[in-house]
Coordinates of C-alpha atoms in Angstrom, one line a residue:
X13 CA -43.9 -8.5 -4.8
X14 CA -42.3 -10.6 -7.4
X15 CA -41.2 -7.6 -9.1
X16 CA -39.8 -5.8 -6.0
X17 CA -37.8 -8.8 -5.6
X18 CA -36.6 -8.6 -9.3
X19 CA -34.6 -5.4 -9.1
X20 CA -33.8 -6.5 -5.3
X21 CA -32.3 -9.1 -7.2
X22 CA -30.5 -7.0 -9.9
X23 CA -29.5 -4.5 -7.4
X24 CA -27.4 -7.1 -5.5
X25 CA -26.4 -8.7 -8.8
X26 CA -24.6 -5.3 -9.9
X27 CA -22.9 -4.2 -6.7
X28 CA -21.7 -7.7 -6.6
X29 CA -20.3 -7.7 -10.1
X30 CA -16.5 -7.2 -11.4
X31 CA -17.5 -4.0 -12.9
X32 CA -18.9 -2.5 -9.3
X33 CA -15.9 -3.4 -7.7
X34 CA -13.4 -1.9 -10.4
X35 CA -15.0 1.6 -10.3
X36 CA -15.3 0.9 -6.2
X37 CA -11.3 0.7 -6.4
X38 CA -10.7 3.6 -8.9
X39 CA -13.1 6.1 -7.2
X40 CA -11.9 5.4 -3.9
X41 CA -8.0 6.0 -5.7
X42 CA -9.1 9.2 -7.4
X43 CA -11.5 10.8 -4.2
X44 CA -8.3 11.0 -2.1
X45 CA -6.3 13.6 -3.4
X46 CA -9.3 15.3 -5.2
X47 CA -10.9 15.9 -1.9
X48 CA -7.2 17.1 0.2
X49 CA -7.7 19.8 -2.8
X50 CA -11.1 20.9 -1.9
X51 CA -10.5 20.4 2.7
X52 CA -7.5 22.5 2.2
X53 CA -9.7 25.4 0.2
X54 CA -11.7 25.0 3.1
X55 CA -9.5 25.2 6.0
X56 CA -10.0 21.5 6.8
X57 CA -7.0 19.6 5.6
X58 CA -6.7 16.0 6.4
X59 CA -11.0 15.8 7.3
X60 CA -12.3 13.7 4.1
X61 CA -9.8 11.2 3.7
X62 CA -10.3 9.0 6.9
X63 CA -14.2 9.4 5.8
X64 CA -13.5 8.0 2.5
X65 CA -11.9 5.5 3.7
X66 CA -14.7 4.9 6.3
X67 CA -17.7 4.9 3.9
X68 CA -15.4 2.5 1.6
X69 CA -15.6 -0.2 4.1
X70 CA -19.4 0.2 5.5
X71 CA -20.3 -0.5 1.3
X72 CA -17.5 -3.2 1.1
X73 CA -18.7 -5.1 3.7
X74 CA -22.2 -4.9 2.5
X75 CA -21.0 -5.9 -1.2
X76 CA -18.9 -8.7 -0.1
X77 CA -21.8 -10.1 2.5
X78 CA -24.3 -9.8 -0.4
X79 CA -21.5 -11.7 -2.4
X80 CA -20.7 -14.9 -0.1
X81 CA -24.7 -15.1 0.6
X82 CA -25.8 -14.4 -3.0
X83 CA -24.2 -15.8 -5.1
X84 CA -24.7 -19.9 -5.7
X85 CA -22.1 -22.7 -6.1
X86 CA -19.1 -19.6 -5.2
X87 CA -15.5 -20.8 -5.3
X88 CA -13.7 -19.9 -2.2
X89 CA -10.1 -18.6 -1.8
X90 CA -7.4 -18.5 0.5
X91 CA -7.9 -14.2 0.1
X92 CA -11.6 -14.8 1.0
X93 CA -10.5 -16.8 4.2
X94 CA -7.5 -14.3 4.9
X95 CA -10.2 -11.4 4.4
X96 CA -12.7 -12.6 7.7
X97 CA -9.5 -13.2 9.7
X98 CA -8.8 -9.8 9.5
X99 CA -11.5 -8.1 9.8
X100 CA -12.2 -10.7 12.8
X101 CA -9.2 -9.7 14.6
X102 CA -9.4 -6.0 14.1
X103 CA -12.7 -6.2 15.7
X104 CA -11.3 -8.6 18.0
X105 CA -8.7 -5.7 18.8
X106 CA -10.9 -3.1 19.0
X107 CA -13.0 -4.4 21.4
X108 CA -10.4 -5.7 23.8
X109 CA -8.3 -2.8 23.7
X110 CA -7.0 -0.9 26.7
X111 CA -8.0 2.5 25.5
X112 CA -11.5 2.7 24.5
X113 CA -11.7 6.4 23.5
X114 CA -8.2 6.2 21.3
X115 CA -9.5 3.4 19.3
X116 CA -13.0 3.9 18.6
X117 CA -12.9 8.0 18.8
X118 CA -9.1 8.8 17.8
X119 CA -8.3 11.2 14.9
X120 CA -5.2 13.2 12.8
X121 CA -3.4 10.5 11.9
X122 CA -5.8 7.6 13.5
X123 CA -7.1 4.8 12.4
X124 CA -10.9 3.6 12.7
X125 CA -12.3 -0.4 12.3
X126 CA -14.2 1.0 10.0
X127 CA -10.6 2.4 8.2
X128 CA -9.1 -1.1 8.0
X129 CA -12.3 -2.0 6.8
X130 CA -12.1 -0.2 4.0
X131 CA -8.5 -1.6 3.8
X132 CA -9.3 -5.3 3.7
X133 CA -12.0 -4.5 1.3
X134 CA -9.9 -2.9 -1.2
X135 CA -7.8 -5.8 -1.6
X136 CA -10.7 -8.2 -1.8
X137 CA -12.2 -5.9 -4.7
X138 CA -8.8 -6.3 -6.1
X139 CA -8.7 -10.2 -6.5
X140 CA -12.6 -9.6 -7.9
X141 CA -10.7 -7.5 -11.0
X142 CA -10.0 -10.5 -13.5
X143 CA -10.6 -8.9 -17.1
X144 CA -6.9 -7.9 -18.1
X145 CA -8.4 -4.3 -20.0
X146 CA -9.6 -3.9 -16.4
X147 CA -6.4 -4.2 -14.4
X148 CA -4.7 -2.0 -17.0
X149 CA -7.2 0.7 -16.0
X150 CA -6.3 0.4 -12.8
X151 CA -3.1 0.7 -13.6
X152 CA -3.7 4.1 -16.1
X153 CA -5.2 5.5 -12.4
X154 CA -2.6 5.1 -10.7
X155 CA -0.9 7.1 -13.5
X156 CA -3.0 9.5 -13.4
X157 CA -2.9 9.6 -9.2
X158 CA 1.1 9.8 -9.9
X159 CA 0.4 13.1 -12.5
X160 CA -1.3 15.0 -9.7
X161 CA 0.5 14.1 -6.9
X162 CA 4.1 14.7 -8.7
X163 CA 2.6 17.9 -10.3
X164 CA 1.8 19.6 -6.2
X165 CA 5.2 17.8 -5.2
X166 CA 7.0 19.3 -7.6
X167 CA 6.1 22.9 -7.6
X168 CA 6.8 22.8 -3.7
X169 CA 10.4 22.1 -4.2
X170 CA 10.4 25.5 -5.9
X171 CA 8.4 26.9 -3.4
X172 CA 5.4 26.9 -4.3
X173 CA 2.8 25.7 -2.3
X174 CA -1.0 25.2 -3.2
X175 CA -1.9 23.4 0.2
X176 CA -0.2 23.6 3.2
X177 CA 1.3 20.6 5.2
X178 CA -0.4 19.6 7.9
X179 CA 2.4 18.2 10.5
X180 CA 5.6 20.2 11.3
X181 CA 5.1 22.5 8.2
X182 CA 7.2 25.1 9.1
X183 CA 10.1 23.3 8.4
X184 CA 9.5 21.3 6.0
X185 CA 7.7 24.4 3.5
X186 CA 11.0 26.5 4.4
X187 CA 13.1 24.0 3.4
X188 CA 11.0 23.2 0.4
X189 CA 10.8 19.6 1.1
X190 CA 8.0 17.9 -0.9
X191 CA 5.0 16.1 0.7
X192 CA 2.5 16.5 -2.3
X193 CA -1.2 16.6 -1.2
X194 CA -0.1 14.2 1.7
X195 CA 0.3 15.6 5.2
X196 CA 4.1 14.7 5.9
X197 CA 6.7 14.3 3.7
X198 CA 7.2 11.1 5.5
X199 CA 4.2 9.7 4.4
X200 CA 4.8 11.2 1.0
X201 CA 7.8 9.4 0.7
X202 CA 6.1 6.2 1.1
X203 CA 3.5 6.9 -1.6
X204 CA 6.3 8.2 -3.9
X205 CA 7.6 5.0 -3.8
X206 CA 4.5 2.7 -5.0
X207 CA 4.2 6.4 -7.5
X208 CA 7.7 5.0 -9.3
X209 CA 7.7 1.5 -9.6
X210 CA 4.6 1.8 -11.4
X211 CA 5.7 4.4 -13.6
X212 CA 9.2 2.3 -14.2
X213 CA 7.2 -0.2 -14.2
X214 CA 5.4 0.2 -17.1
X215 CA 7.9 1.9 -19.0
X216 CA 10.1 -0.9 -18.7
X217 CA 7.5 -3.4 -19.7
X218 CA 5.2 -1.7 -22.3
X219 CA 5.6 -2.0 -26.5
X220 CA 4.2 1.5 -26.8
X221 CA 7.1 4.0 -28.0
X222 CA 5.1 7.0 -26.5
X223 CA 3.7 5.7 -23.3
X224 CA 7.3 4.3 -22.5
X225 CA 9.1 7.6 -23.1
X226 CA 6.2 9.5 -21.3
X227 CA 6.4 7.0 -18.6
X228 CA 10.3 7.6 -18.3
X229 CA 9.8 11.0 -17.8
X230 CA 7.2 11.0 -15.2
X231 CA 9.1 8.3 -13.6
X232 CA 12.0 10.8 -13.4
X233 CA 10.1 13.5 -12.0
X234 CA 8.1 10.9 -9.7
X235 CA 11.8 9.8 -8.3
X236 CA 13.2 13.8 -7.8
X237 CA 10.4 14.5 -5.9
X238 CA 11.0 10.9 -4.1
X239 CA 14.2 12.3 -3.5
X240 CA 13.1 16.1 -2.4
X241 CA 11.1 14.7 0.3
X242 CA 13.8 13.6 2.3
X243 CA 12.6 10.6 3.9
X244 CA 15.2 8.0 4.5
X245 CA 12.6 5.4 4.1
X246 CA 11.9 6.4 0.4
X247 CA 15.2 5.2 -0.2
X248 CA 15.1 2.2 1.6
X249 CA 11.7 1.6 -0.8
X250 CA 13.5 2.6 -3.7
X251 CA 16.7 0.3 -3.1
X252 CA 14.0 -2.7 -2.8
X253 CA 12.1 -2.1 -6.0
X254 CA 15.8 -2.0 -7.5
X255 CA 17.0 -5.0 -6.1
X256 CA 13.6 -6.7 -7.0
X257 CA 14.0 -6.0 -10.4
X258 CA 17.5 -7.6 -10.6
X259 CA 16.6 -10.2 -8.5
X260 CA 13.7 -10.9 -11.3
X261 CA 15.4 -10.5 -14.2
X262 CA 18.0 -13.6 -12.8
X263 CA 15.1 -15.8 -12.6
X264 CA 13.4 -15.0 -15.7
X265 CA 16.6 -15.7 -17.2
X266 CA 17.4 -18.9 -15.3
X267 CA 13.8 -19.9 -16.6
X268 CA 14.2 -19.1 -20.1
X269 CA 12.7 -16.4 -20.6
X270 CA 12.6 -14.9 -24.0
X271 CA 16.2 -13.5 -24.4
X272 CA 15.9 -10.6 -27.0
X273 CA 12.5 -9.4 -25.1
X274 CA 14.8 -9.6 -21.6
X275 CA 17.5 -7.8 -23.1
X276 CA 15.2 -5.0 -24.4
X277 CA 13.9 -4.8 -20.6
X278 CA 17.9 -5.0 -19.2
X279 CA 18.8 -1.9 -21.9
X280 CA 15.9 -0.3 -20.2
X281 CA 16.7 -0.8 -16.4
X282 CA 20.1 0.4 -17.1
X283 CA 18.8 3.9 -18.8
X284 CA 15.9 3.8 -15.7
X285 CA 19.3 3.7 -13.2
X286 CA 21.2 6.5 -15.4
X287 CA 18.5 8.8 -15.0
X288 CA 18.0 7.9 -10.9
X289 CA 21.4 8.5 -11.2
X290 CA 21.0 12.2 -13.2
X291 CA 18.3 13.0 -10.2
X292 CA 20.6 12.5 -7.2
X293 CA 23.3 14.6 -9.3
X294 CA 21.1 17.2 -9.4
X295 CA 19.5 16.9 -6.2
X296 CA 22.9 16.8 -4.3
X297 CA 24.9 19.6 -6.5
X298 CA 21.7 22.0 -7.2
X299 CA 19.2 21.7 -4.6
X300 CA 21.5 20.4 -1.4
X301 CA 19.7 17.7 -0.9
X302 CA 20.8 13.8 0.7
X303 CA 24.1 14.6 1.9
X304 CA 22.7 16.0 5.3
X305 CA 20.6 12.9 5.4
X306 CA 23.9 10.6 5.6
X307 CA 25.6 12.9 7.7
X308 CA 22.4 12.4 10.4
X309 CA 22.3 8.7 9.5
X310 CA 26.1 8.6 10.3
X311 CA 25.8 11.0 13.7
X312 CA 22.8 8.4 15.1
X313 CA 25.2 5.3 14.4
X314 CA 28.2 6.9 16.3
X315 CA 26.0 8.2 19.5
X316 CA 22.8 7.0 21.0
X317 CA 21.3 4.0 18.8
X318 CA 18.0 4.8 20.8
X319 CA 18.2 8.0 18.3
X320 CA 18.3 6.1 15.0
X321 CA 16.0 6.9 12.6
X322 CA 14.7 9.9 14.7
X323 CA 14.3 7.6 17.6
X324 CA 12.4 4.8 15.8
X325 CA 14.8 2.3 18.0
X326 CA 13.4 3.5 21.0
X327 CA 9.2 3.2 19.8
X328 CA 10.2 -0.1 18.4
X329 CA 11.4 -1.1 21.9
X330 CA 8.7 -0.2 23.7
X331 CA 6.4 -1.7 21.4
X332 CA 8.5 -5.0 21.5
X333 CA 8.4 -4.8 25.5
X334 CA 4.0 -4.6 25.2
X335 CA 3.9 -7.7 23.8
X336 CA 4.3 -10.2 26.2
X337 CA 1.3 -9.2 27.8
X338 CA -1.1 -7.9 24.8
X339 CA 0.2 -11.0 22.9
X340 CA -3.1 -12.0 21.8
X341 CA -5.0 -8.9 20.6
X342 CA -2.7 -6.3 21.0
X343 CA -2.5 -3.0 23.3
X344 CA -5.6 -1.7 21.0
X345 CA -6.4 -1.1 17.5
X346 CA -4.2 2.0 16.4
X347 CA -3.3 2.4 20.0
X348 CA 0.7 2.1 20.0
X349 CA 0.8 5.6 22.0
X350 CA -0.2 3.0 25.3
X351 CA 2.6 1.3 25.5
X352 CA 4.6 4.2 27.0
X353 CA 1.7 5.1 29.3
X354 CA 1.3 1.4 30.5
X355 CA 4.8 1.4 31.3
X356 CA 5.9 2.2 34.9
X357 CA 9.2 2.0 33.8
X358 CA 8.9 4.5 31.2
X359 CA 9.8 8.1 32.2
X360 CA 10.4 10.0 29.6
X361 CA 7.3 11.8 27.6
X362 CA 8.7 11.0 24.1
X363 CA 5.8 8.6 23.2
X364 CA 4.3 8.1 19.9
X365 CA 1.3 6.9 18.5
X366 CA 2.6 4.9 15.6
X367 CA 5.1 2.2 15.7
X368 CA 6.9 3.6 12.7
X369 CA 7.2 0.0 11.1
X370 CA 3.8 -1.5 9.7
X371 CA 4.6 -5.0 10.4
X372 CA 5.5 -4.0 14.3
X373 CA 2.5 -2.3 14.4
X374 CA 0.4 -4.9 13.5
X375 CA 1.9 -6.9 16.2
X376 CA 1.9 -4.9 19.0
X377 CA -1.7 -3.4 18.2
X378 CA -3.7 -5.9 16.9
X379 CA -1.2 -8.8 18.5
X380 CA -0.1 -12.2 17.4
X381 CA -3.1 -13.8 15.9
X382 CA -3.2 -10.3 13.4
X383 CA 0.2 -10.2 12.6
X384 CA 0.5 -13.9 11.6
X385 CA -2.5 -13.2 9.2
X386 CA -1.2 -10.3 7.3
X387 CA 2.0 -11.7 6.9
X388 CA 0.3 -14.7 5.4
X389 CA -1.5 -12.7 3.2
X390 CA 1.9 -10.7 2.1
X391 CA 3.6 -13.7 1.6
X392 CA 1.0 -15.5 -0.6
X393 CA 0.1 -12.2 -2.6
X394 CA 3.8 -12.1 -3.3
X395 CA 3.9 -16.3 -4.2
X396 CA 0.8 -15.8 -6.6
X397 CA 2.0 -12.9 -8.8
X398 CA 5.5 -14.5 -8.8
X399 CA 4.0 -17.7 -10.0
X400 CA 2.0 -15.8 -12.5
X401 CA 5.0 -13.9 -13.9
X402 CA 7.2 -17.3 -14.7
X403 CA 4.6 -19.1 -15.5
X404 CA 1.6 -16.9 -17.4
X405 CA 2.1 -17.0 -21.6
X406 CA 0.1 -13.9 -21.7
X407 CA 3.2 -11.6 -22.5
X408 CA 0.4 -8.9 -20.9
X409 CA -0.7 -10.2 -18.2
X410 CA 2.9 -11.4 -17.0
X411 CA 4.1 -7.9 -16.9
X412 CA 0.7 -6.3 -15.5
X413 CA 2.0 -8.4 -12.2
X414 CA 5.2 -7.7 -13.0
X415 CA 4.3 -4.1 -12.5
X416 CA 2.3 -4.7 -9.5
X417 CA 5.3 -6.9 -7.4
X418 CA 7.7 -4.0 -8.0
X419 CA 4.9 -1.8 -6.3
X420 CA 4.9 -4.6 -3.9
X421 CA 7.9 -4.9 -2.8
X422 CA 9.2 -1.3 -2.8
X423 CA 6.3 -0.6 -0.7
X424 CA 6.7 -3.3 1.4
X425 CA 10.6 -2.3 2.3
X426 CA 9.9 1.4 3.4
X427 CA 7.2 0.0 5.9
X428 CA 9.6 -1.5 8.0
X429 CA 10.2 2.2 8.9
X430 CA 7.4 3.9 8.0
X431 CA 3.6 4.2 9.1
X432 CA 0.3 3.1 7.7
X433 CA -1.8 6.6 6.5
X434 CA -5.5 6.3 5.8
X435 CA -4.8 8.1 2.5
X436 CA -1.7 6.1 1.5
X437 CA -2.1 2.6 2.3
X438 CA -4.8 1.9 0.4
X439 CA -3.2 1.9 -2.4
X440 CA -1.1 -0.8 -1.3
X441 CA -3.8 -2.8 -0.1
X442 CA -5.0 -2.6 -3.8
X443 CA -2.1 -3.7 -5.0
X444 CA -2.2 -6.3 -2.9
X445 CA -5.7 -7.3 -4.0
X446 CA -4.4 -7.0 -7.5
X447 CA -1.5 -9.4 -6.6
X448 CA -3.8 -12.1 -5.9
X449 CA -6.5 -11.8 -8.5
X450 CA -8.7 -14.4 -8.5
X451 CA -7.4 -16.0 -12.2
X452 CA -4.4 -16.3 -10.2
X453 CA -5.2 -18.3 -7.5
X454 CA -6.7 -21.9 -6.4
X455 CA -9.9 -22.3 -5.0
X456 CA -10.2 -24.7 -2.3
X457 CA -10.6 -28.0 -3.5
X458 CA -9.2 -27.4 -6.5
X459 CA -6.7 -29.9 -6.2
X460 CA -8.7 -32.9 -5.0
X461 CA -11.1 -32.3 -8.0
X462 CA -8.3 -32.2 -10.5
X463 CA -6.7 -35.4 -9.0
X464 CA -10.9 -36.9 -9.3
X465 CA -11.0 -36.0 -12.9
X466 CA -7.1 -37.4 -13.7
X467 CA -8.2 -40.5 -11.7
X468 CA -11.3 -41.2 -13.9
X469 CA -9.3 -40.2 -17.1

């Protein structure tokens, strides 16, 4: 008996350890495009990803339950607390929602609880990743992610396609848009865009000679297929990692910052900017790409507003119009196609089953008490890493979350038009995790016991 209990007890001591959860991040990172390779081979594109994703939360749950009950004399965090409120209200939402069999049975493009599971476990593995060698693997696999993703992208803008695309295809392969091993070029767009920053990202940032000129180029190939997708709200993401940076650089230099390393990274973001610059050049006078784009943009602001953004104004207005009365837990989890068929008013059979702007989703789906959490949790992520950057004398460390708030925030502006994918958000809910490592934070009562020690000093 006392030896069953013994590797019981080492069991639960590995999958509770930093190293389970850092190859629990990476594998899950890796398995998603690996496996749209293989389903496509097979005829079944889109069928392992939501499953991943799935299986990801039943053993994160398990891992973090084993964790908080394990583990003695634990230090708490604001993410741990933020973590059970949303997992709470997702269940909450699921089980009050008013359409059983689109919540708990939906697929394509749905989301399961057991999906956001997965979700809110990948961030919480990500604040468990404290050894810096660590978080720059992490970092390496998103590169890597980047390499095969960019690699697919880029040989369909030639035409040449390995996979096919699994929503309106026959448009987008004969206009050889790219969509890499992502099932929109929509959604690809919104990957593309975490895909850059961290190639920029480290390029701008890293002392290596050859990783930074390998990471320029990739970068550059990352952003022309950014650009050959044709998704309005790649740009959007693009323009906020841009203004990020700038924004960054100002208060690093207010602070002090070291001026000749600052200068090195300025010299740097200007030669990142000449060769966006190059890309749209080419894109515009060799492939006959954007122009249309603003042309459309401009023809939706001078007729119908209802049509902007291929009619996002009008999903966003029904959704708006649910809330009143699904204020609480929202219409249902992933359920946003309801709130044109609970409408009596609503006559027209446009609906839609995303809210084409994460935040808004949240909110209308999951309802007030959701959406006040994960904003909560975006806006401290965001406050940790910043505090981390102007504050942290590890030149390393400060630009590993450097890196990772670029990929924050040029994420976090193309979701205000874009939708959450089962095999493209998680990577942004690990780089929120990775935002908020623990190192980073303050347990609770960490400020009462440092005032008790000061006192006593």
């Amino acid at each position: 008996m006392n030896e069953v209990k013994k590797r019981l007890s080492d069991f639960f001591e590995l999958i509770t350890s930093e190293k389970f959860f850092f190859y629990y991040i990476i594998l899950v990172m890796l398995s998603l495009p690996v496996t749209e390779i293989l389903d496509e081979n097979h005829s079944h594109p889109f069928a392992s990803q939501p499953i991943i994703i799935q299986i990801a939360g039943y053993i994160g749950i398990f891992a973090f339950i084993v964790h908080f009950l394990k583990h003695q004399d634990i230090k708490y965090y604001l993410s741990d607390l933020l973590y059970l409120l949303l997992f709470a209200f997702a269940l909450l939402s699921a089980l009050f929602t008013q359409n059983k069999n689109a919540t708990w049975f939906g697929f394509d493009y749905d989301e399961w609880l057991s999906n956001f599971m997965g979700y809110f476990s990948l961030m919480l593995a990500g604040t468990m990743i404290k050894q810096k060698q660590l978080r720059k693997n992490i970092l390496v696999v998103f590169v890597i992610v980047t390499l095969i993703q960019v690699t697919v992208a880029a040989m369909q803008t030639f035409g040449i396609h390995l996979i096919d695309c699994y929503y309106d295809d026959g448009y987008i392969t004969a206009q050889n848009i790219s969509y890499g091993l992502i099932q929109h070029s929509n959604w690809y767009g919104g990957l593309s865009v975490l895909m850059f920053a961290c190639t920029a990202g480290i390029y701008l940032y890293t002392a290596n000679k050859f990783i930074r000129n390998s990471m320029y180029i990739l970068s550059m190939f990352c952003f022309y297929t950014l650009i050959s997708a044709e998704a309005r709200l790649a740009w959007v993401g693009t323009f906020g990692f841009i203004v990020f940076m700038i924004f960054s650089m100002m208060v690093m230099k207010h602070m002090g910052y070291d001026k000749k390393k600052l200068s090195s990274i300025l010299k740097r973001f200007l030669l990142l900017m000449a060769g966006m610059a190059a890309v749209i050049a080419t894109c515009i006078l060799v492939f006959e790409r954007i122009t249309w784009k603003i042309e459309l943009t401009s023809n939706e602001l001078n007729s119908d507003i209802d049509k902007l953004g291929s009619r996002r104004v009008v999903i966003w207005k029904q959704g708006l119009k649910a809330v009143p009365k699904y204020w609480a837990f929202g219409i249902g989890l992933d359920n946003y196609r309801d709130v044109f068929y609970k409408d009596p008013d609503y006559h027209d059979t446009f609906t839609q089953g995303k809210g084409h702007n994460e935040y808004l989703h949240y909110l209308v789906t999951q309802g007030v008490f959701q959406f006040i959490t994960y904003m909560t949790l975006l806006v401290y992520a965001a406050k940790t890493a910043v505090r981390n950057v102007i504050h942290n004398d590890d030149s390393e460390e400060r630009f590993i979350n450097w890196i990772l708030l670029g990929m924050f925030f040029g994420y976090a502006a193309q979701a205000f038009f874009n939708s959450s994918i089962v095999n493209v958000v998680p990577y942004f809910w690990i780089t929120i995790g990775m935002c908020l490592t623990q190192k980073n934070q303050h347990y609770f009562g960490y400020s009462r016991k440092n005032k008790t020690v000061s006192a006593k000093k």
